[in-house]
Every structure is written in structure tokens, then in C-alpha cells.
């Protein structure tokens, strides 16, 4: 039967000739190839000092956004926590008091908002689920730490700094 | 023997011991650095300038790690294993001639710990004892994989010991002596009586066989089957931790240094170099001796580099390939080499 693409190649297995069987010329060739690498420029990125540039859609650490007037966007609806497959997000909602209008955009806000970075798989579903465009994974790599408790990031680490600072 | 002679010998022993330890230590650093260069990386560069304190950091880590002796292991043998490995590695350097005789105040100091007349046999005896370290370690661990690794190591070492011995016999036919000091002397200079003096030019095939066997004896890639982690978890030292593991790894590097020195002495002229008589006549004999020693170390470093270079070039053999190569290729070649050398010596 004719093949559909006509790209089929019949491979021919030739018996090795003497020099191929002797193995040494091949070793010499291999040595010359590895030797070339000896003089090549290293591609190492020395991490703490040098950082690699991420692509546009890199998902890094989360940040809770503020609106144009510097108010927290999050209204503690819990959709991010619900959509999170790793169940890394927990929050407690609080009610906005009088005089706090410049702090929180809606009447309800997240009094406590915690992400467990050890659980988080950086899938970006929280970002997608958020109806208020309050959470984005636009940060850097989550830094390493010594204790497990230090990986539970609260609002102090997640919320964007205020606008006027 | 006079007291000064004993003191000189003792000093020489200490110096050579320290040199082989330091070289083994920095071989680990060089290995990592060279591996990095072959892979377009930088390698260790954090501890000290260019990372030169890395071996000390590694050693410190090894000493500080928890030492685990498995419950069902044989404690005495478990400790004897790595000790034997490093002991046999260290005593091999005793018969290697590091240079000609230095003359200080009319007193001649040989730069060789002892020139016994069976030097090569001594080296072979010591190297084959090294198998015990591996074998005892694998056995005492009371672990199937360790034992498998140890058995593989032992059978590999024994197989390659044979072709190594046979490749040496052809060399002995040429030199007519077993003493390493004398073999080094015979290769004086570089060119004499219309032919190269270095044994490599008289025994190229023998050198090649010896080189391959040296790779197998030191358990270096492509013959590092005793410790291939993809098949055997970790080989004979799976159960070892802390500095006992360190001793095994360290012994490998000392072995590498000693076998490089043996190869340089047997085949690459040892401390001899072209134009050494001219240097001795013009710059003084002691300068020439020291230059020879430096060049010997240069040759040794070249071999160590070659060991590492090969490591990043050739993939590991399969075990049946290893045995095929040892028994069906190297041994017949070594015997053919003996026959050819014998014919050449008898009829030419």
C-alpha cells in the first residue's frame, strides 16, 4: 500500500565498519565535542544577585489590588477561595465602618485574607474568579523561608502599598 | 640508617601524604568546576574567591552530618570498610618516584619514599586490596542493593585487574625491571639512540589498555557501575552517611591521583622531560630535579583532567558490555601486545 504522505523513509541498518567497531575514533570525536563546551560562555544566572526575566504571563506572588483612589478592591466574596483547587486561600469578611470609605471600596471587605504559599499551585484560577479584579498573580517568585508558618501570607504581604506612598 | 636519613624519609612520607590528601580534596573541587565548564555552567563560586574553599565546606558538612549505622549492619565491618578503602588508596603512593635525587650539602635525598625492587607488584597488590574496602562495605551494610553494588565492583575490579596486569607485562618486557624508580630512570630525557625514551612511544597499545583499566579500577565513568544510582540506588555505599561515605568518595579521588601518577611514571616518562640534561648543566642539577617534579605533577593533573573530561563524554556501559569489553577485547589485546612485544624484542 502506498503511504499517505509519501514521506516514509526506509532506514537501512548498515553493519559497523572497523573504525566504528573500534569505538576509539568515536570517543575522540565525543571528546572534541565536549571540549568545545569547555570554552563556551556559561549560561548560569546567579540567582540572588541576578534575576531572570519572566515572561509577560508569568504567575508569581499574589497581590491584592487597590482602585484609582487607593481603596482596597477586595470585597471578601470568597469566590477566589472557592475556585482555589489547592484550598490555599482563607478569609474573614468585615463590615466597613463610617469613616473608612477611603480604605475599602465596598461595604464588605476582607478583614483577614490569607494565602498559604505552600499549598498554592499558582494556577491563576483565583485571578480568573475574582469579579472585582482585586487579585493578580503579578508578583515575583515567593521567597524561601525557614518556618512553615512564615509561608502563610496575610494582608501585610499581599495588599499593594497605598498610592500616596 | 642514620637519624637524618630517617627524618628525611619521615618528612617525605608526611609531605606526600599531605599532597595526596590536598590533591584529592581539590580534585573534588576541580571535578565540580570542570563538570560545570563542560555543561556551560559556572560551578561552585560562593565559598571564598572562585569557590576555592568549597572542599573545606564540603568536608565540614561531611563531618557534621548525622552518622547512621543501620540496625542490622555488622558494626565492626561497617567501619572497617571505608577505613580500608582510604588506607589502601593512601599507601599506593609510597613507591612512586616523584623526582631524581636532590643534593643538599653533599647529601643526596631521593624523592621517593622507597624504591623497592617489586614496585609495580606492590602497586598492584595495594590496588587489589582496595576491592576489600568496597566488598566489606557492601556486605556489612546488610542491604541487597549495597551487596549487589559491591559484587559488581569486585567482579569489575578483578576482571580489569587481569588485563591491567597483562598490559604491564609487555611493558616489563621492554624495561626489564619491576622497580618504578628504575623504570623512571630508563626514560631519561626524551630522545635517545634515535628513538623516544618514554615508554608510551614503545607501548602505545599497552598504555591504552592500562588507561582503560585504570578507569575501571578507580570506578570512574564509563566504568562507574558499582555506584550507579539509576540502577542500584547508590551502590555499595548506599547505607553510608557522614564522613564514612566521605572516605569512600575521597578514596576514589586519591586512587585517581595515584593511578595518574603511576601512568605518568610508567608510560609518560615520570619526572623526565625534554632537555633535562641541558637544564641540569646550565641551571644546576637541583633546579632540574625540581622542574622534573613539577612537570610530573603537571602530567598527573593532565591525567586527572582527562579522567573528568571522559566523565562528561562517554555514557556508562551496561554491565554485560563492561564484561565483554574486559574479557573479550582487553585481555586478548593485552596478550597480543605481549606476543608482539616479545617478537620485536627477540628478533629486532
Short mmCIF file of C-alpha atoms in Angstrom, two decimals:
data_model
loop_
_atom_site.label_atom_id
_atom_site.label_comp_id
_atom_site.label_asym_id
_atom_site.label_seq_id
_atom_site.Cartn_x
_atom_site.Cartn_y
_atom_site.Cartn_z
CA UNK A 1 0.00 0.00 0.00
CA UNK A 2 1.24 3.43 -0.82
CA UNK A 3 1.81 5.60 2.18
CA UNK A 4 -0.43 8.61 2.57
CA UNK A 5 2.21 11.26 2.88
CA UNK A 6 4.95 9.74 0.74
CA UNK A 7 7.35 10.83 3.44
CA UNK A 8 8.10 7.36 4.65
CA UNK A 9 11.81 6.58 4.69
CA UNK A 10 13.13 3.07 4.82
CA UNK A 11 16.01 3.08 7.26
CA UNK A 12 18.91 0.91 6.38
CA UNK A 13 20.88 -0.61 9.23
CA UNK A 14 24.41 -0.81 7.97
CA UNK A 15 26.90 -3.05 9.73
CA UNK A 16 29.57 -1.06 11.58
CA UNK A 17 32.87 -0.72 9.80
CA UNK A 18 36.16 -1.40 11.53
CA UNK A 19 36.74 2.09 12.92
CA UNK A 20 33.20 2.29 14.22
CA UNK A 21 33.64 -1.05 15.94
CA UNK A 22 36.96 0.05 17.41
CA UNK A 23 35.00 2.73 19.28
CA UNK A 24 38.03 4.91 19.85
CA UNK A 25 37.55 7.36 16.95
CA UNK A 26 34.03 7.92 18.21
CA UNK A 27 35.39 8.61 21.68
CA UNK A 28 37.89 11.08 20.24
CA UNK A 29 35.09 12.82 18.39
CA UNK A 30 32.99 12.92 21.54
CA UNK A 31 35.90 14.35 23.49
CA UNK A 32 36.31 17.12 20.94
CA UNK A 33 32.61 17.94 21.21
CA UNK A 34 32.67 18.16 24.99
CA UNK A 35 35.90 20.13 24.84
CA UNK A 36 34.20 22.78 22.74
CA UNK A 37 31.76 23.32 25.57
CA UNK A 38 34.64 23.92 27.94
CA UNK A 39 35.25 27.32 26.37
CA UNK A 40 31.65 28.33 25.92
CA UNK A 41 30.18 31.13 27.95
CA UNK A 42 28.28 29.87 30.98
CA UNK A 43 24.56 30.38 30.89
CA UNK A 44 24.21 30.43 34.67
CA UNK A 45 22.02 33.07 36.25
CA UNK A 46 23.42 33.71 39.71
CA UNK A 47 20.12 33.81 41.44
CA UNK A 48 20.05 36.08 44.45
CA UNK A 49 22.09 38.77 42.74
CA UNK A 50 20.90 38.26 39.20
CA UNK A 51 17.32 37.59 38.37
CA UNK A 52 15.94 36.00 35.30
CA UNK A 53 13.39 37.97 33.35
CA UNK A 54 9.97 36.42 33.42
CA UNK A 55 7.58 36.24 30.54
CA UNK A 56 4.57 38.54 30.41
CA UNK A 57 2.17 35.94 31.72
CA UNK A 58 4.37 34.58 34.49
CA UNK A 59 2.33 33.78 37.59
CA UNK A 60 4.19 34.78 40.70
CA UNK A 61 3.23 36.01 44.12
CA UNK A 62 -0.29 37.33 44.55
CA UNK A 63 -1.12 40.93 45.20
CA UNK A 64 -4.40 42.42 46.34
CA UNK A 65 -5.07 45.48 44.25
CA UNK A 66 -6.34 48.93 45.09
CA UNK A 67 -8.53 51.08 42.89
CA UNK A 68 -7.70 54.53 41.47
CA UNK A 69 -8.44 56.21 44.78
CA UNK A 70 -6.29 53.83 46.74
CA UNK A 71 -9.12 51.78 48.23
CA UNK A 72 -8.89 48.02 48.55
CA UNK A 73 -10.84 46.37 45.79
CA UNK A 74 -11.48 43.08 47.58
CA UNK A 75 -14.96 42.65 48.92
CA UNK A 76 -14.40 39.27 50.54
CA UNK A 77 -16.90 37.48 48.35
CA UNK A 78 -14.92 34.26 48.67
CA UNK A 79 -15.01 33.30 45.02
CA UNK A 80 -11.25 33.07 44.89
CA UNK A 81 -11.23 30.71 47.86
CA UNK A 82 -13.99 28.70 46.25
CA UNK A 83 -12.19 28.42 42.94
CA UNK A 84 -8.88 27.56 44.51
CA UNK A 85 -8.15 23.90 43.76
CA UNK A 86 -5.48 23.74 46.42
CA UNK A 87 -7.64 25.41 49.07
CA UNK A 88 -4.86 27.80 49.86
CA UNK A 89 -6.98 30.90 50.41
CA UNK A 90 -8.93 31.73 53.55
CA UNK A 91 -10.56 34.99 54.51
CA UNK A 92 -12.77 36.60 57.09
CA UNK A 93 -15.11 39.32 55.97
CA UNK A 94 -15.50 42.56 57.88
CA UNK A 95 -18.08 45.38 57.63
CA UNK A 96 -16.91 48.81 56.66
CA UNK A 97 -17.46 51.36 59.42
CA UNK A 98 -18.23 55.03 58.98
CA UNK A 99 -15.11 56.99 58.08
CA UNK A 100 -13.41 54.05 56.39
CA UNK A 101 -14.79 54.86 52.93
CA UNK A 102 -11.35 55.89 51.77
CA UNK A 103 -9.95 52.50 52.78
CA UNK A 104 -12.37 49.98 51.31
CA UNK A 105 -14.36 50.29 48.14
CA UNK A 106 -17.39 48.25 49.15
CA UNK A 107 -19.32 47.89 52.38
CA UNK A 108 -17.85 44.46 52.91
CA UNK A 109 -14.12 43.93 52.95
CA UNK A 110 -11.59 41.27 53.87
CA UNK A 111 -10.59 41.77 57.45
CA UNK A 112 -8.28 38.79 57.24
CA UNK A 113 -7.04 37.48 53.94
CA UNK A 114 -4.50 34.67 53.99
CA UNK A 115 -2.89 32.61 51.29
CA UNK A 116 -0.85 29.56 52.21
CA UNK A 117 2.02 29.75 49.76
CA UNK A 118 2.98 26.16 50.48
CA UNK A 119 -0.38 24.99 49.18
CA UNK A 120 -0.74 27.44 46.33
CA UNK A 121 -0.07 25.92 42.90
CA UNK A 122 -0.12 29.25 41.05
CA UNK A 123 -2.83 28.11 38.68
CA UNK A 124 -4.34 31.58 38.40
CA UNK A 125 -7.92 30.49 38.99
CA UNK A 126 -8.36 33.00 41.82
CA UNK A 127 -7.37 35.71 39.41
CA UNK A 128 -9.97 34.46 36.95
CA UNK A 129 -12.68 34.02 39.53
CA UNK A 130 -12.38 37.47 41.05
CA UNK A 131 -15.31 39.68 39.95
CA UNK A 132 -13.65 42.81 41.33
CA UNK A 133 -10.25 42.47 39.66
CA UNK A 134 -8.80 42.55 43.13
CA UNK A 135 -6.27 39.74 42.98
CA UNK A 136 -3.49 39.27 40.48
CA UNK A 137 -0.55 36.87 40.40
CA UNK A 138 1.79 39.52 39.06
CA UNK A 139 4.50 39.37 41.70
CA UNK A 140 7.91 37.80 41.93
CA UNK A 141 8.83 34.27 42.98
CA UNK A 142 7.72 33.56 46.54
CA UNK A 143 10.89 33.86 48.62
CA UNK A 144 12.19 30.93 50.61
CA UNK A 145 11.85 30.82 54.37
CA UNK A 146 12.72 28.61 57.30
CA UNK A 147 9.39 28.04 59.07
CA UNK A 148 6.14 26.76 57.67
CA UNK A 149 4.14 29.43 59.45
CA UNK A 150 6.02 32.14 57.59
CA UNK A 151 4.56 30.90 54.33
CA UNK A 152 1.02 31.90 55.30
CA UNK A 153 0.85 35.33 53.75
CA UNK A 154 -1.54 37.77 55.33
CA UNK A 155 -2.74 41.15 54.12
CA UNK A 156 0.51 42.75 55.25
CA UNK A 157 2.35 40.94 52.49
CA UNK A 158 -0.41 40.74 49.89
CA UNK A 159 -2.03 44.17 49.66
CA UNK A 160 -0.45 46.67 47.34
CA UNK A 161 1.18 49.62 49.08
CA UNK A 162 -1.08 52.73 49.28
CA UNK A 163 -0.96 55.07 46.34
CA UNK A 164 0.45 58.14 48.07
CA UNK A 165 3.47 56.33 49.44
CA UNK B 1 70.43 4.21 58.59
CA UNK B 2 71.39 7.48 60.12
CA UNK B 3 68.94 9.54 62.14
CA UNK B 4 68.89 12.30 59.49
CA UNK B 5 68.02 9.75 56.83
CA UNK B 6 65.09 8.56 58.89
CA UNK B 7 63.98 12.14 59.48
CA UNK B 8 64.18 12.88 55.76
CA UNK B 9 62.19 9.77 54.88
CA UNK B 10 59.64 10.59 57.52
CA UNK B 11 59.32 14.15 56.24
CA UNK B 12 58.92 12.88 52.71
CA UNK B 13 56.19 10.46 53.77
CA UNK B 14 54.30 13.25 55.54
CA UNK B 15 54.69 15.59 52.57
CA UNK B 16 53.49 13.02 50.06
CA UNK B 17 50.62 12.02 52.31
CA UNK B 18 49.54 15.63 52.68
CA UNK B 19 49.98 16.32 48.98
CA UNK B 20 47.82 13.37 48.01
CA UNK B 21 45.16 14.42 50.51
CA UNK B 22 45.16 18.01 49.31
CA UNK B 23 45.11 16.96 45.67
CA UNK B 24 42.25 14.57 46.36
CA UNK B 25 40.43 17.37 48.17
CA UNK B 26 40.88 19.78 45.34
CA UNK B 27 40.05 17.09 42.80
CA UNK B 28 36.52 17.20 44.15
CA UNK B 29 36.51 20.94 43.58
CA UNK B 30 38.09 20.55 40.16
CA UNK B 31 35.58 17.88 39.29
CA UNK B 32 32.69 20.18 40.07
CA UNK B 33 34.28 23.11 38.33
CA UNK B 34 35.25 21.15 35.23
CA UNK B 35 31.85 19.49 35.11
CA UNK B 36 30.36 22.97 35.20
CA UNK B 37 32.55 24.18 32.34
CA UNK B 38 31.61 21.19 30.22
CA UNK B 39 27.96 21.93 30.84
CA UNK B 40 28.16 25.68 30.23
CA UNK B 41 27.73 26.44 33.91
CA UNK B 42 29.87 28.31 36.45
CA UNK B 43 30.17 25.77 39.23
CA UNK B 44 30.93 26.40 42.89
CA UNK B 45 31.83 30.05 43.38
CA UNK B 46 30.36 31.03 46.74
CA UNK B 47 32.87 29.80 49.33
CA UNK B 48 35.90 32.04 49.02
CA UNK B 49 37.21 33.56 45.79
CA UNK B 50 36.19 31.34 42.83
CA UNK B 51 34.83 28.92 45.40
CA UNK B 52 38.24 27.60 46.38
CA UNK B 53 37.10 27.00 49.96
CA UNK B 54 34.39 24.68 48.69
CA UNK B 55 36.27 21.45 49.60
CA UNK B 56 36.61 22.68 53.18
CA UNK B 57 32.91 23.45 53.31
CA UNK B 58 32.12 20.03 51.87
CA UNK B 59 34.41 18.38 54.40
CA UNK B 60 32.83 20.32 57.25
CA UNK B 61 29.42 19.26 56.08
CA UNK B 62 30.53 15.63 55.89
CA UNK B 63 31.85 15.69 59.44
CA UNK B 64 28.79 17.40 60.86
CA UNK B 65 26.22 15.14 59.27
CA UNK B 66 24.46 12.55 61.35
CA UNK B 67 26.25 9.25 61.38
CA UNK B 68 23.90 6.35 60.83
CA UNK B 69 24.84 2.70 61.30
CA UNK B 70 21.92 0.54 60.21
CA UNK B 71 20.46 -1.71 62.92
CA UNK B 72 21.18 -4.93 61.09
CA UNK B 73 24.60 -3.93 59.82
CA UNK B 74 27.75 -5.50 61.20
CA UNK B 75 29.15 -2.51 63.09
CA UNK B 76 32.82 -3.52 63.08
CA UNK B 77 32.96 -4.37 59.38
CA UNK B 78 30.80 -1.36 58.60
CA UNK B 79 33.56 0.85 59.97
CA UNK B 80 36.42 -1.24 58.58
CA UNK B 81 35.10 -0.91 55.00
CA UNK B 82 35.71 2.80 54.38
CA UNK B 83 38.86 2.74 56.53
CA UNK B 84 40.32 0.02 54.36
CA UNK B 85 39.31 1.86 51.20
CA UNK B 86 41.11 5.03 52.21
CA UNK B 87 44.10 3.19 53.72
CA UNK B 88 44.82 1.24 50.57
CA UNK B 89 44.34 4.36 48.50
CA UNK B 90 46.88 6.27 50.60
CA UNK B 91 49.69 3.72 50.75
CA UNK B 92 49.88 3.29 46.98
CA UNK B 93 51.87 6.49 46.58
CA UNK B 94 54.85 5.11 48.58
CA UNK B 95 56.74 3.63 45.64
CA UNK B 96 56.20 6.36 43.07
CA UNK B 97 59.37 8.27 42.21
CA UNK B 98 58.49 11.95 42.44
CA UNK B 99 61.84 13.15 41.19
CA UNK B 100 65.52 12.43 40.85
CA UNK B 101 67.84 12.78 43.82
CA UNK B 102 68.10 16.24 45.31
CA UNK B 103 71.59 17.09 46.51
CA UNK B 104 71.69 19.28 49.63
CA UNK B 105 75.02 19.89 51.39
CA UNK B 106 76.61 16.99 49.55
CA UNK B 107 73.84 14.70 50.76
CA UNK B 108 71.65 13.05 48.22
CA UNK B 109 67.96 12.92 49.02
CA UNK B 110 65.87 10.60 46.87
CA UNK B 111 62.41 11.98 46.15
CA UNK B 112 60.83 8.58 46.52
CA UNK B 113 59.67 7.09 49.79
CA UNK B 114 61.01 3.68 48.99
CA UNK B 115 62.38 2.17 45.82
CA UNK B 116 61.53 -1.46 46.41
CA UNK B 117 62.50 -3.75 43.54
CA UNK B 118 58.95 -5.04 43.14
CA UNK B 119 57.37 -1.57 42.94
CA UNK B 120 54.80 -2.45 40.31
CA UNK B 121 53.76 -5.60 42.10
CA UNK B 122 53.38 -3.55 45.28
CA UNK B 123 51.09 -1.12 43.48
CA UNK B 124 49.04 -3.96 42.07
CA UNK B 125 48.80 -5.64 45.46
CA UNK B 126 47.64 -2.45 47.13
CA UNK B 127 45.15 -1.64 44.39
CA UNK B 128 43.62 -5.10 44.56
CA UNK B 129 43.30 -4.73 48.34
CA UNK B 130 41.08 -1.74 47.66
CA UNK B 131 38.40 -4.17 46.48
CA UNK B 132 38.12 -5.39 50.05
CA UNK B 133 37.05 -1.95 51.22
CA UNK B 134 34.22 -1.93 48.72
CA UNK B 135 33.27 -5.55 49.25
CA UNK B 136 33.28 -5.37 53.06
CA UNK B 137 31.33 -2.12 52.96
CA UNK B 138 28.67 -3.63 50.71
CA UNK B 139 28.48 -6.80 52.77
CA UNK B 140 28.37 -5.12 56.16
CA UNK B 141 25.54 -2.80 55.11
CA UNK B 142 23.17 -5.77 55.11
CA UNK B 143 21.35 -4.31 52.14
CA UNK B 144 20.66 -6.15 48.90
CA UNK B 145 21.48 -3.22 46.71
CA UNK B 146 24.69 -2.48 48.52
CA UNK B 147 25.71 -6.10 48.19
CA UNK B 148 24.83 -6.12 44.51
CA UNK B 149 26.87 -2.98 44.03
CA UNK B 150 29.78 -4.45 45.95
CA UNK B 151 29.71 -7.68 43.96
CA UNK B 152 29.60 -5.75 40.73
CA UNK B 153 32.50 -3.64 41.91
CA UNK B 154 34.51 -6.68 42.92
CA UNK B 155 33.92 -8.59 39.70
CA UNK B 156 34.65 -5.49 37.66
CA UNK B 157 37.87 -4.75 39.51
CA UNK B 158 39.07 -8.33 39.27
CA UNK B 159 38.25 -8.54 35.55
CA UNK B 160 40.10 -5.38 34.76
CA UNK B 161 42.96 -6.18 37.10
CA UNK B 162 43.78 -9.09 34.79
CA UNK B 163 44.07 -7.06 31.64
CA UNK B 164 45.90 -4.36 33.56
CA UNK B 165 48.45 -6.91 34.73
CA UNK B 166 48.80 -8.31 31.24
CA UNK B 167 49.26 -4.86 29.73
CA UNK B 168 52.01 -4.22 32.27
CA UNK B 169 53.83 -7.44 31.34
CA UNK B 170 54.55 -6.11 27.86
CA UNK B 171 55.99 -3.02 29.49
CA UNK B 172 58.12 -5.15 31.77
CA UNK B 173 59.48 -6.97 28.72
CA UNK B 174 60.67 -3.60 27.45
CA UNK B 175 62.05 -2.27 30.72
CA UNK B 176 63.29 -5.49 32.27
CA UNK B 177 62.65 -4.33 35.82
CA UNK B 178 59.81 -4.11 38.32
CA UNK B 179 61.24 -1.14 40.20
CA UNK B 180 59.40 2.07 39.46
CA UNK B 181 62.49 4.13 40.24
CA UNK B 182 64.48 2.27 37.61
CA UNK B 183 61.66 2.46 35.05
CA UNK B 184 61.57 6.21 35.52
CA UNK B 185 65.36 6.41 35.13
CA UNK B 186 65.28 4.42 31.92
CA UNK B 187 63.02 7.03 30.35
CA UNK B 188 65.67 9.71 30.94
CA UNK B 189 65.24 12.78 28.76
CA UNK B 190 63.04 12.47 25.75
CA UNK B 191 65.12 11.30 22.83
CA UNK B 192 68.00 8.86 22.84
CA UNK B 193 69.62 6.50 20.32
CA UNK B 194 67.27 7.56 17.55
CA UNK B 195 64.06 6.83 19.38
CA UNK B 196 61.80 8.33 22.06
CA UNK B 197 62.74 7.22 25.54
CA UNK B 198 59.27 7.48 27.03
CA UNK B 199 57.54 4.15 27.24
CA UNK B 200 54.38 5.49 25.66
CA UNK B 201 56.13 5.52 22.29
CA UNK B 202 57.29 1.95 22.79
CA UNK B 203 53.99 0.66 24.16
CA UNK B 204 51.11 2.75 22.80
CA UNK B 205 48.66 -0.15 22.86
CA UNK B 206 49.83 -1.15 26.32
CA UNK B 207 49.23 2.39 27.53
CA UNK B 208 45.76 2.45 26.04
CA UNK B 209 44.88 -0.81 27.75
CA UNK B 210 46.34 0.40 31.01
CA UNK B 211 44.40 3.64 30.74
CA UNK B 212 41.09 1.86 30.17
CA UNK B 213 41.81 -0.49 33.07
CA UNK B 214 42.76 2.45 35.29
CA UNK B 215 39.35 3.96 34.59
CA UNK B 216 37.72 0.71 35.59
CA UNK B 217 39.89 0.28 38.67
CA UNK B 218 39.12 3.73 40.00
CA UNK B 219 35.41 3.23 39.32
CA UNK B 220 35.23 6.27 37.11
CA UNK B 221 32.79 6.81 34.29
CA UNK B 222 32.25 4.96 31.91
CA UNK B 223 33.00 2.15 34.37
CA UNK B 224 31.25 3.53 37.44
CA UNK B 225 28.80 0.67 37.67
CA UNK B 226 29.40 -0.06 41.37
CA UNK B 227 27.77 3.21 42.28
CA UNK B 228 25.32 3.92 39.50
CA UNK B 229 22.38 5.41 41.28
CA UNK B 230 19.95 4.77 38.45
CA UNK B 231 20.24 1.01 38.89
CA UNK B 232 21.43 0.45 42.42
CA UNK B 233 20.20 3.38 44.49
CA UNK B 234 23.75 4.24 45.46
CA UNK B 235 25.77 1.08 45.00
CA UNK B 236 28.00 -0.29 47.73
CA UNK B 237 27.83 2.91 49.79
CA UNK B 238 24.05 3.25 49.89
CA UNK B 239 23.87 2.83 53.65
CA UNK B 240 26.81 5.06 54.42
CA UNK B 241 26.45 8.54 55.76
CA UNK B 242 28.61 11.28 57.17
CA UNK B 243 32.39 11.01 56.87
CA UNK B 244 32.31 7.26 56.26
CA UNK B 245 30.68 7.99 52.94
CA UNK B 246 33.18 10.80 52.62
CA UNK B 247 36.03 8.31 53.00
CA UNK B 248 34.69 6.18 50.18
CA UNK B 249 34.34 9.14 47.87
CA UNK B 250 37.67 10.52 48.99
CA UNK B 251 39.39 7.18 48.40
CA UNK B 252 38.19 7.31 44.81
CA UNK B 253 39.89 10.64 44.30
CA UNK B 254 43.12 9.50 45.94
CA UNK B 255 43.03 6.41 43.73
CA UNK B 256 42.60 8.66 40.76
CA UNK B 257 45.65 10.68 41.79
CA UNK B 258 47.79 7.60 42.44
CA UNK B 259 46.80 5.87 39.22
CA UNK B 260 47.50 9.08 37.31
CA UNK B 261 50.92 9.19 38.93
CA UNK B 262 51.53 5.53 38.06
CA UNK B 263 50.51 6.10 34.45
CA UNK B 264 52.70 9.16 34.20
CA UNK B 265 55.64 7.23 35.68
CA UNK B 266 55.22 4.05 33.68
CA UNK B 267 54.34 5.48 30.30
CA UNK B 268 54.81 9.22 30.14
CA UNK B 269 58.36 9.49 31.37
CA UNK B 270 57.62 10.28 35.02
CA UNK B 271 59.76 13.22 36.09
CA UNK B 272 61.68 13.24 32.79
CA UNK B 273 61.26 15.99 30.28
CA UNK B 274 62.93 17.00 27.02
CA UNK B 275 66.20 18.84 27.52
CA UNK B 276 66.64 17.92 31.16
CA UNK B 277 70.38 17.41 30.74
CA UNK B 278 70.72 20.89 29.31
CA UNK B 279 68.80 22.35 32.27
CA UNK B 280 70.89 20.35 34.72
CA UNK B 281 74.12 21.57 33.12
CA UNK B 282 73.10 25.22 32.83
CA UNK B 283 70.81 25.89 35.80
CA UNK B 284 72.11 23.41 38.31
CA UNK B 285 71.01 19.84 38.99
CA UNK B 286 68.63 20.71 41.83
CA UNK B 287 66.66 23.13 39.64
CA UNK B 288 66.35 20.38 37.06
CA UNK B 289 65.12 17.92 39.69
CA UNK B 290 62.51 20.34 40.99
CA UNK B 291 61.40 21.19 37.46
CA UNK B 292 61.04 17.49 36.78
CA UNK B 293 58.87 17.04 39.86
CA UNK B 294 56.71 19.99 38.87
CA UNK B 295 56.32 18.55 35.38
CA UNK B 296 55.43 15.16 36.83
CA UNK B 297 52.64 16.84 38.75
CA UNK B 298 51.67 18.60 35.54
CA UNK B 299 51.34 15.22 33.85
CA UNK B 300 49.35 13.91 36.80
CA UNK B 301 46.98 16.89 36.65
CA UNK B 302 46.62 16.33 32.93
CA UNK B 303 45.53 12.76 33.59
CA UNK B 304 43.14 13.83 36.33
CA UNK B 305 41.65 16.33 33.91
CA UNK B 306 41.37 13.57 31.33
CA UNK B 307 39.51 11.41 33.84
CA UNK B 308 37.00 14.22 34.34
CA UNK B 309 36.83 15.03 30.65
CA UNK B 310 35.93 11.43 29.86
CA UNK B 311 33.27 11.53 32.54
CA UNK B 312 31.28 14.14 30.64
CA UNK B 313 31.77 12.48 27.27
CA UNK B 314 31.13 8.76 27.46
CA UNK B 315 27.95 7.27 28.85
CA UNK B 316 28.12 4.41 31.31
CA UNK B 317 28.49 0.88 29.97
CA UNK B 318 25.89 -1.74 30.54
CA UNK B 319 27.19 -4.49 32.77
CA UNK B 320 27.37 -7.15 30.04
CA UNK B 321 29.14 -4.67 27.77
CA UNK B 322 31.61 -3.99 30.54
CA UNK B 323 32.36 -7.68 30.95
CA UNK B 324 32.53 -8.19 27.17
CA UNK B 325 34.99 -5.36 26.87
CA UNK B 326 37.11 -6.64 29.74
CA UNK B 327 37.26 -10.31 28.83
CA UNK B 328 36.74 -10.42 25.08
CA UNK B 329 38.57 -7.30 24.00
CA UNK B 330 41.09 -6.05 26.54
CA UNK B 331 42.55 -9.39 27.59
CA UNK B 332 43.09 -10.71 24.03
CA UNK B 333 44.54 -7.33 23.05
CA UNK B 334 46.86 -7.39 26.03
CA UNK B 335 48.03 -10.90 25.18
CA UNK B 336 48.55 -9.91 21.54
CA UNK B 337 50.53 -6.93 22.77
CA UNK B 338 52.75 -9.22 24.85
CA UNK B 339 53.34 -11.52 21.88
CA UNK B 340 54.14 -8.65 19.51
CA UNK B 341 56.45 -7.02 22.06
CA UNK B 342 58.18 -10.36 22.62
CA UNK B 343 58.70 -10.89 18.89
CA UNK B 344 60.00 -7.37 18.41
CA UNK B 345 62.41 -7.69 21.33
CA UNK B 346 63.67 -11.11 20.27
CA UNK B 347 64.16 -10.50 16.57
CA UNK B 348 64.95 -6.80 16.28
#
